[in-house]
Amino acid sequence: MSFNKIGIIGAMAEEIELLHEHVSIASQITKAGITYFEGTLHGKTVIYCKSGVGKVNAAVCTQILLDLGADCVLFTGVAGAVDPQLNIGDIVVSTSCIQHDMDCSPLGFARGTIPFHPKSEFVADERLVELASSASNRLFPGRSLQGVVLSGDQFIASRDTVKLLHETLHGACAEMEGASVAQVCDMNETPFVIIRSMSDKADGSAHVNFSEFTVTASNHSYQIIDDIVKHI
């Protein structure tokens, strides 16, 4: 598998800093307040940026990334675990993405359904999923799984909501950007995969130093991205 220009989106500034340290940057451009850096990593052309928080930022960021020539998208960041078998620090590789806060049920649509859009669940590229899973298993044995990534402009901190999302949408984790990235990629017929490190149980019960974990998660994310680019 080969791509002319690999798009990488990081949710955290720490991830971008690690990419700065390892990518030979050839150029950069700022559009809509987002700076895109283009260069080489393991001899492959990459273009990367930080998305900002939330679905709108992620959608704008992704469309510009594709307009700048990215022909696949790798997205990394943290998420709250929804699948009860996941623990803090585990990795979820997306099989697909759904917007959990898209709710037009009063009009007769199931939760997560985008009215009048041809699809509401956006399936990740099988080849990229396999590369991401292989990288995760190689680097963090026994700490990754493939599953549905749920996105919404909400920070989930309720056990009841976690249970609902797991039972009704079969989600593995919840975050704020992945489904937007996925939908934009799908609309542009561009392969993607979302890779998330679990920062908490999405129920308000996690006892973890988030700032400290962010550094750890960023390192994990960078290692996975680095491995994918190496083998792509």
mmCIF file of C-alpha atoms in Angstrom:
data_model
loop_
_atom_site.group_PDB
_atom_site.id
_atom_site.type_symbol
_atom_site.label_atom_id
_atom_site.label_comp_id
_atom_site.label_asym_id
_atom_site.label_seq_id
_atom_site.Cartn_x
_atom_site.Cartn_y
_atom_site.Cartn_z
ATOM 1 C CA MET A 1 0.000 0.000 0.000
ATOM 2 C CA SER A 2 1.341 3.433 -0.868
ATOM 3 C CA PHE A 3 0.033 6.965 -0.649
ATOM 4 C CA ASN A 4 1.448 10.115 -2.211
ATOM 5 C CA LYS A 5 0.800 12.271 0.857
ATOM 6 C CA ILE A 6 -0.143 10.905 4.277
ATOM 7 C CA GLY A 7 -2.386 13.203 6.314
ATOM 8 C CA ILE A 8 -1.932 13.163 10.098
ATOM 9 C CA ILE A 9 -4.198 14.994 12.545
ATOM 10 C CA GLY A 10 -3.320 15.217 16.224
ATOM 11 C CA ALA A 11 -5.814 16.329 18.829
ATOM 12 C CA MET A 12 -3.093 17.443 21.242
ATOM 13 C CA ALA A 13 -0.284 19.972 20.919
ATOM 14 C CA GLU A 14 2.099 17.447 22.494
ATOM 15 C CA GLU A 15 1.614 15.094 19.540
ATOM 16 C CA ILE A 16 2.427 17.844 17.069
ATOM 17 C CA GLU A 17 5.603 18.700 18.997
ATOM 18 C CA LEU A 18 6.773 15.087 18.690
ATOM 19 C CA LEU A 19 6.110 15.156 14.955
ATOM 20 C CA HIS A 20 8.101 18.403 14.716
ATOM 21 C CA GLU A 21 11.051 16.576 16.280
ATOM 22 C CA HIS A 22 11.031 13.740 13.732
ATOM 23 C CA VAL A 23 9.590 15.116 10.473
ATOM 24 C CA SER A 24 11.914 16.916 8.049
ATOM 25 C CA ILE A 25 9.647 19.910 7.447
ATOM 26 C CA ALA A 26 9.748 21.376 3.932
ATOM 27 C CA SER A 27 6.909 23.901 4.144
ATOM 28 C CA GLN A 28 4.013 25.140 6.221
ATOM 29 C CA ILE A 29 0.791 27.001 5.520
ATOM 30 C CA THR A 30 -1.943 28.435 7.744
ATOM 31 C CA LYS A 31 -5.591 28.248 6.689
ATOM 32 C CA ALA A 32 -8.666 28.956 8.835
ATOM 33 C CA GLY A 33 -6.329 29.478 11.783
ATOM 34 C CA ILE A 34 -4.848 25.976 11.480
ATOM 35 C CA THR A 35 -1.184 25.474 10.543
ATOM 36 C CA TYR A 36 -0.347 22.540 8.268
ATOM 37 C CA PHE A 37 3.224 21.248 8.148
ATOM 38 C CA GLU A 38 4.480 19.238 5.157
ATOM 39 C CA GLY A 39 7.656 17.180 5.090
ATOM 40 C CA THR A 40 9.047 13.659 5.118
ATOM 41 C CA LEU A 41 9.008 10.859 7.682
ATOM 42 C CA HIS A 42 10.719 7.550 6.903
ATOM 43 C CA GLY A 43 11.054 8.750 3.332
ATOM 44 C CA LYS A 44 7.271 9.274 2.965
ATOM 45 C CA THR A 45 5.586 12.627 2.344
ATOM 46 C CA VAL A 46 3.378 13.629 5.276
ATOM 47 C CA ILE A 47 1.221 16.643 6.042
ATOM 48 C CA TYR A 48 0.095 17.150 9.622
ATOM 49 C CA CYS A 49 -1.756 19.557 11.912
ATOM 50 C CA LYS A 50 -3.609 19.963 15.218
ATOM 51 C CA SER A 51 -7.368 19.897 14.802
ATOM 52 C CA GLY A 52 -8.669 21.796 17.791
ATOM 53 C CA VAL A 53 -11.524 20.498 19.950
ATOM 54 C CA GLY A 54 -14.948 19.512 18.655
ATOM 55 C CA LYS A 55 -16.670 18.349 15.515
ATOM 56 C CA VAL A 56 -16.678 21.669 13.637
ATOM 57 C CA ASN A 57 -12.940 22.228 14.122
ATOM 58 C CA ALA A 58 -12.277 18.639 13.071
ATOM 59 C CA ALA A 59 -14.417 18.891 9.936
ATOM 60 C CA VAL A 60 -12.841 22.169 8.775
ATOM 61 C CA CYS A 61 -9.367 20.849 9.541
ATOM 62 C CA THR A 62 -9.927 17.612 7.618
ATOM 63 C CA GLN A 63 -11.382 19.219 4.508
ATOM 64 C CA ILE A 64 -8.461 21.637 4.238
ATOM 65 C CA LEU A 65 -6.021 18.763 4.800
ATOM 66 C CA LEU A 66 -7.588 16.894 1.865
ATOM 67 C CA ASP A 67 -7.614 20.031 -0.290
ATOM 68 C CA LEU A 68 -3.868 20.294 0.386
ATOM 69 C CA GLY A 69 -3.399 16.859 -1.151
ATOM 70 C CA ALA A 70 -3.618 14.297 1.660
ATOM 71 C CA ASP A 71 -4.808 11.000 0.181
ATOM 72 C CA CYS A 72 -5.335 9.231 3.517
ATOM 73 C CA VAL A 73 -5.921 10.455 7.073
ATOM 74 C CA LEU A 74 -4.586 9.145 10.388
ATOM 75 C CA PHE A 75 -6.183 10.785 13.440
ATOM 76 C CA THR A 76 -4.878 10.334 17.003
ATOM 77 C CA GLY A 77 -5.856 11.580 20.443
ATOM 78 C CA VAL A 78 -7.420 10.561 23.755
ATOM 79 C CA ALA A 79 -10.932 9.303 24.506
ATOM 80 C CA GLY A 80 -13.129 8.035 27.299
ATOM 81 C CA ALA A 81 -13.615 4.267 27.464
ATOM 82 C CA VAL A 82 -17.194 3.104 26.835
ATOM 83 C CA ASP A 83 -16.509 -0.616 26.433
ATOM 84 C CA PRO A 84 -16.163 -1.921 30.022
ATOM 85 C CA GLN A 85 -13.212 -4.157 29.108
ATOM 86 C CA LEU A 86 -11.054 -1.103 28.328
ATOM 87 C CA ASN A 87 -8.696 0.388 30.889
ATOM 88 C CA ILE A 88 -6.861 3.719 31.087
ATOM 89 C CA GLY A 89 -3.979 3.705 28.616
ATOM 90 C CA ASP A 90 -5.554 1.110 26.303
ATOM 91 C CA ILE A 91 -5.835 1.843 22.570
ATOM 92 C CA VAL A 92 -8.936 1.773 20.353
ATOM 93 C CA VAL A 93 -8.519 1.503 16.573
ATOM 94 C CA SER A 94 -11.690 2.526 14.761
ATOM 95 C CA THR A 95 -13.691 0.040 12.734
ATOM 96 C CA SER A 96 -16.215 2.827 12.142
ATOM 97 C CA CYS A 97 -17.406 6.154 13.575
ATOM 98 C CA ILE A 98 -20.837 7.474 14.592
ATOM 99 C CA GLN A 99 -21.997 10.868 15.933
ATOM 100 C CA HIS A 100 -23.634 9.913 19.229
ATOM 101 C CA ASP A 101 -25.067 13.410 19.746
ATOM 102 C CA MET A 102 -26.904 13.350 16.393
ATOM 103 C CA ASP A 103 -30.379 12.743 17.819
ATOM 104 C CA CYS A 104 -33.499 13.347 15.753
ATOM 105 C CA SER A 105 -35.509 10.654 17.523
ATOM 106 C CA PRO A 106 -38.580 12.936 17.898
ATOM 107 C CA LEU A 107 -38.792 12.817 14.083
ATOM 108 C CA GLY A 108 -38.590 9.013 14.035
ATOM 109 C CA PHE A 109 -34.870 8.628 13.349
ATOM 110 C CA ALA A 110 -32.745 6.320 15.488
ATOM 111 C CA ARG A 111 -30.121 8.024 17.626
ATOM 112 C CA GLY A 112 -26.909 8.493 15.631
ATOM 113 C CA THR A 113 -28.757 8.686 12.298
ATOM 114 C CA ILE A 114 -28.039 11.734 10.122
ATOM 115 C CA PRO A 115 -31.402 12.564 8.515
ATOM 116 C CA PHE A 116 -31.475 12.337 4.716
ATOM 117 C CA HIS A 117 -27.744 11.600 4.475
ATOM 118 C CA PRO A 118 -26.882 8.379 2.617
ATOM 119 C CA LYS A 119 -25.097 6.921 5.650
ATOM 120 C CA SER A 120 -24.575 7.636 9.337
ATOM 121 C CA GLU A 121 -21.842 5.150 10.229
ATOM 122 C CA PHE A 122 -18.527 5.760 8.504
ATOM 123 C CA VAL A 123 -16.328 2.711 8.039
ATOM 124 C CA ALA A 124 -12.557 3.006 8.411
ATOM 125 C CA ASP A 125 -10.216 1.731 5.713
ATOM 126 C CA GLU A 126 -9.448 -1.963 6.314
ATOM 127 C CA ARG A 127 -5.783 -1.627 5.339
ATOM 128 C CA LEU A 128 -5.201 1.320 7.657
ATOM 129 C CA VAL A 129 -7.080 -0.438 10.474
ATOM 130 C CA GLU A 130 -4.820 -3.452 10.065
ATOM 131 C CA LEU A 131 -1.674 -1.296 10.065
ATOM 132 C CA ALA A 132 -2.836 0.607 13.156
ATOM 133 C CA SER A 133 -3.805 -2.583 14.979
ATOM 134 C CA SER A 134 -0.512 -4.253 14.103
ATOM 135 C CA ALA A 135 1.414 -1.216 15.343
ATOM 136 C CA SER A 136 -0.618 -1.059 18.569
ATOM 137 C CA ASN A 137 -0.231 -4.772 19.270
ATOM 138 C CA ARG A 138 3.489 -4.658 18.545
ATOM 139 C CA LEU A 139 4.113 -1.622 20.737
ATOM 140 C CA PHE A 140 1.534 -2.250 23.488
ATOM 141 C CA PRO A 141 0.753 -5.991 23.536
ATOM 142 C CA GLY A 142 -2.679 -6.888 24.859
ATOM 143 C CA ARG A 143 -3.702 -3.247 25.244
ATOM 144 C CA SER A 144 -5.591 -2.495 22.029
ATOM 145 C CA LEU A 145 -8.840 -3.443 20.363
ATOM 146 C CA GLN A 146 -10.818 -2.544 17.267
ATOM 147 C CA GLY A 147 -14.217 -0.933 17.787
ATOM 148 C CA VAL A 148 -16.749 1.787 17.058
ATOM 149 C CA VAL A 149 -15.605 5.317 17.910
ATOM 150 C CA LEU A 150 -18.436 7.596 19.056
ATOM 151 C CA SER A 151 -18.149 11.373 18.704
ATOM 152 C CA GLY A 152 -20.119 14.269 20.115
ATOM 153 C CA ASP A 153 -19.661 17.815 21.332
ATOM 154 C CA GLN A 154 -20.015 16.629 24.921
ATOM 155 C CA PHE A 155 -17.653 15.475 27.659
ATOM 156 C CA ILE A 156 -19.206 12.216 28.861
ATOM 157 C CA ALA A 157 -19.039 11.833 32.648
ATOM 158 C CA SER A 158 -22.138 9.763 33.466
ATOM 159 C CA ARG A 159 -22.250 6.019 34.051
ATOM 160 C CA ASP A 160 -25.813 5.900 32.687
ATOM 161 C CA THR A 161 -24.786 7.636 29.481
ATOM 162 C CA VAL A 162 -21.789 5.315 29.076
ATOM 163 C CA LYS A 163 -24.079 2.292 29.476
ATOM 164 C CA LEU A 164 -26.547 3.750 26.948
ATOM 165 C CA LEU A 165 -23.835 4.464 24.364
ATOM 166 C CA HIS A 166 -22.371 0.991 24.724
ATOM 167 C CA GLU A 167 -25.717 -0.784 24.542
ATOM 168 C CA THR A 168 -27.450 1.270 21.832
ATOM 169 C CA LEU A 169 -24.567 2.311 19.556
ATOM 170 C CA HIS A 170 -22.116 -0.485 20.496
ATOM 171 C CA GLY A 171 -19.376 2.089 21.064
ATOM 172 C CA ALA A 172 -15.894 1.266 22.279
ATOM 173 C CA CYS A 173 -15.004 4.836 23.251
ATOM 174 C CA ALA A 174 -16.334 8.383 23.186
ATOM 175 C CA GLU A 175 -14.546 11.553 22.059
ATOM 176 C CA MET A 176 -15.249 14.816 20.209
ATOM 177 C CA GLU A 177 -13.778 14.681 16.695
ATOM 178 C CA GLY A 178 -13.432 11.266 15.049
ATOM 179 C CA ALA A 179 -16.828 10.962 13.379
ATOM 180 C CA SER A 180 -16.414 14.404 11.787
ATOM 181 C CA VAL A 181 -13.043 13.400 10.362
ATOM 182 C CA ALA A 182 -14.603 10.143 9.185
ATOM 183 C CA GLN A 183 -17.583 11.791 7.488
ATOM 184 C CA VAL A 184 -15.451 14.335 5.645
ATOM 185 C CA CYS A 185 -13.109 11.582 4.480
ATOM 186 C CA ASP A 186 -16.067 9.465 3.385
ATOM 187 C CA MET A 187 -17.592 12.353 1.418
ATOM 188 C CA ASN A 188 -14.232 12.794 -0.323
ATOM 189 C CA GLU A 189 -13.728 9.025 -0.834
ATOM 190 C CA THR A 190 -10.496 9.163 1.199
ATOM 191 C CA PRO A 191 -9.250 6.302 3.436
ATOM 192 C CA PHE A 192 -9.013 7.040 7.169
ATOM 193 C CA VAL A 193 -8.483 5.476 10.574
ATOM 194 C CA ILE A 194 -9.013 6.918 14.063
ATOM 195 C CA ILE A 195 -6.659 5.852 16.878
ATOM 196 C CA ARG A 196 -7.531 6.762 20.475
ATOM 197 C CA SER A 197 -5.752 6.273 23.816
ATOM 198 C CA MET A 198 -8.105 5.855 26.784
ATOM 199 C CA SER A 199 -7.693 8.712 29.262
ATOM 200 C CA ASP A 200 -10.596 7.742 31.530
ATOM 201 C CA LYS A 201 -13.658 5.547 31.863
ATOM 202 C CA ALA A 202 -15.958 8.348 30.582
ATOM 203 C CA ASP A 203 -17.926 8.120 33.841
ATOM 204 C CA GLY A 204 -16.201 10.671 36.045
ATOM 205 C CA SER A 205 -14.586 7.988 38.189
ATOM 206 C CA ALA A 206 -11.032 7.989 36.810
ATOM 207 C CA HIS A 207 -8.300 8.950 39.269
ATOM 208 C CA VAL A 208 -5.516 9.986 36.949
ATOM 209 C CA ASN A 209 -3.324 13.042 36.535
ATOM 210 C CA PHE A 210 -4.702 14.135 33.157
ATOM 211 C CA SER A 211 -1.778 16.435 32.369
ATOM 212 C CA GLU A 212 0.648 13.639 33.109
ATOM 213 C CA PHE A 213 -1.383 11.133 31.111
ATOM 214 C CA THR A 214 -1.566 13.527 28.153
ATOM 215 C CA VAL A 215 2.215 13.322 27.828
ATOM 216 C CA THR A 216 2.080 9.509 27.984
ATOM 217 C CA ALA A 217 -0.810 9.340 25.491
ATOM 218 C CA SER A 218 0.975 11.679 23.116
ATOM 219 C CA ASN A 219 4.046 9.464 23.179
ATOM 220 C CA HIS A 220 1.918 6.374 22.544
ATOM 221 C CA SER A 221 0.112 8.094 19.681
ATOM 222 C CA TYR A 222 3.358 9.245 18.106
ATOM 223 C CA GLN A 223 4.862 5.756 18.330
ATOM 224 C CA ILE A 224 1.819 4.248 16.602
ATOM 225 C CA ILE A 225 1.782 6.893 13.852
ATOM 226 C CA ASP A 226 5.521 6.484 13.333
ATOM 227 C CA ASP A 227 5.098 2.707 12.967
ATOM 228 C CA ILE A 228 2.180 3.070 10.522
ATOM 229 C CA VAL A 229 4.095 5.505 8.311
ATOM 230 C CA LYS A 230 7.119 3.193 8.391
ATOM 231 C CA HIS A 231 5.043 0.239 7.136
ATOM 232 C CA ILE A 232 2.542 1.981 4.865
#
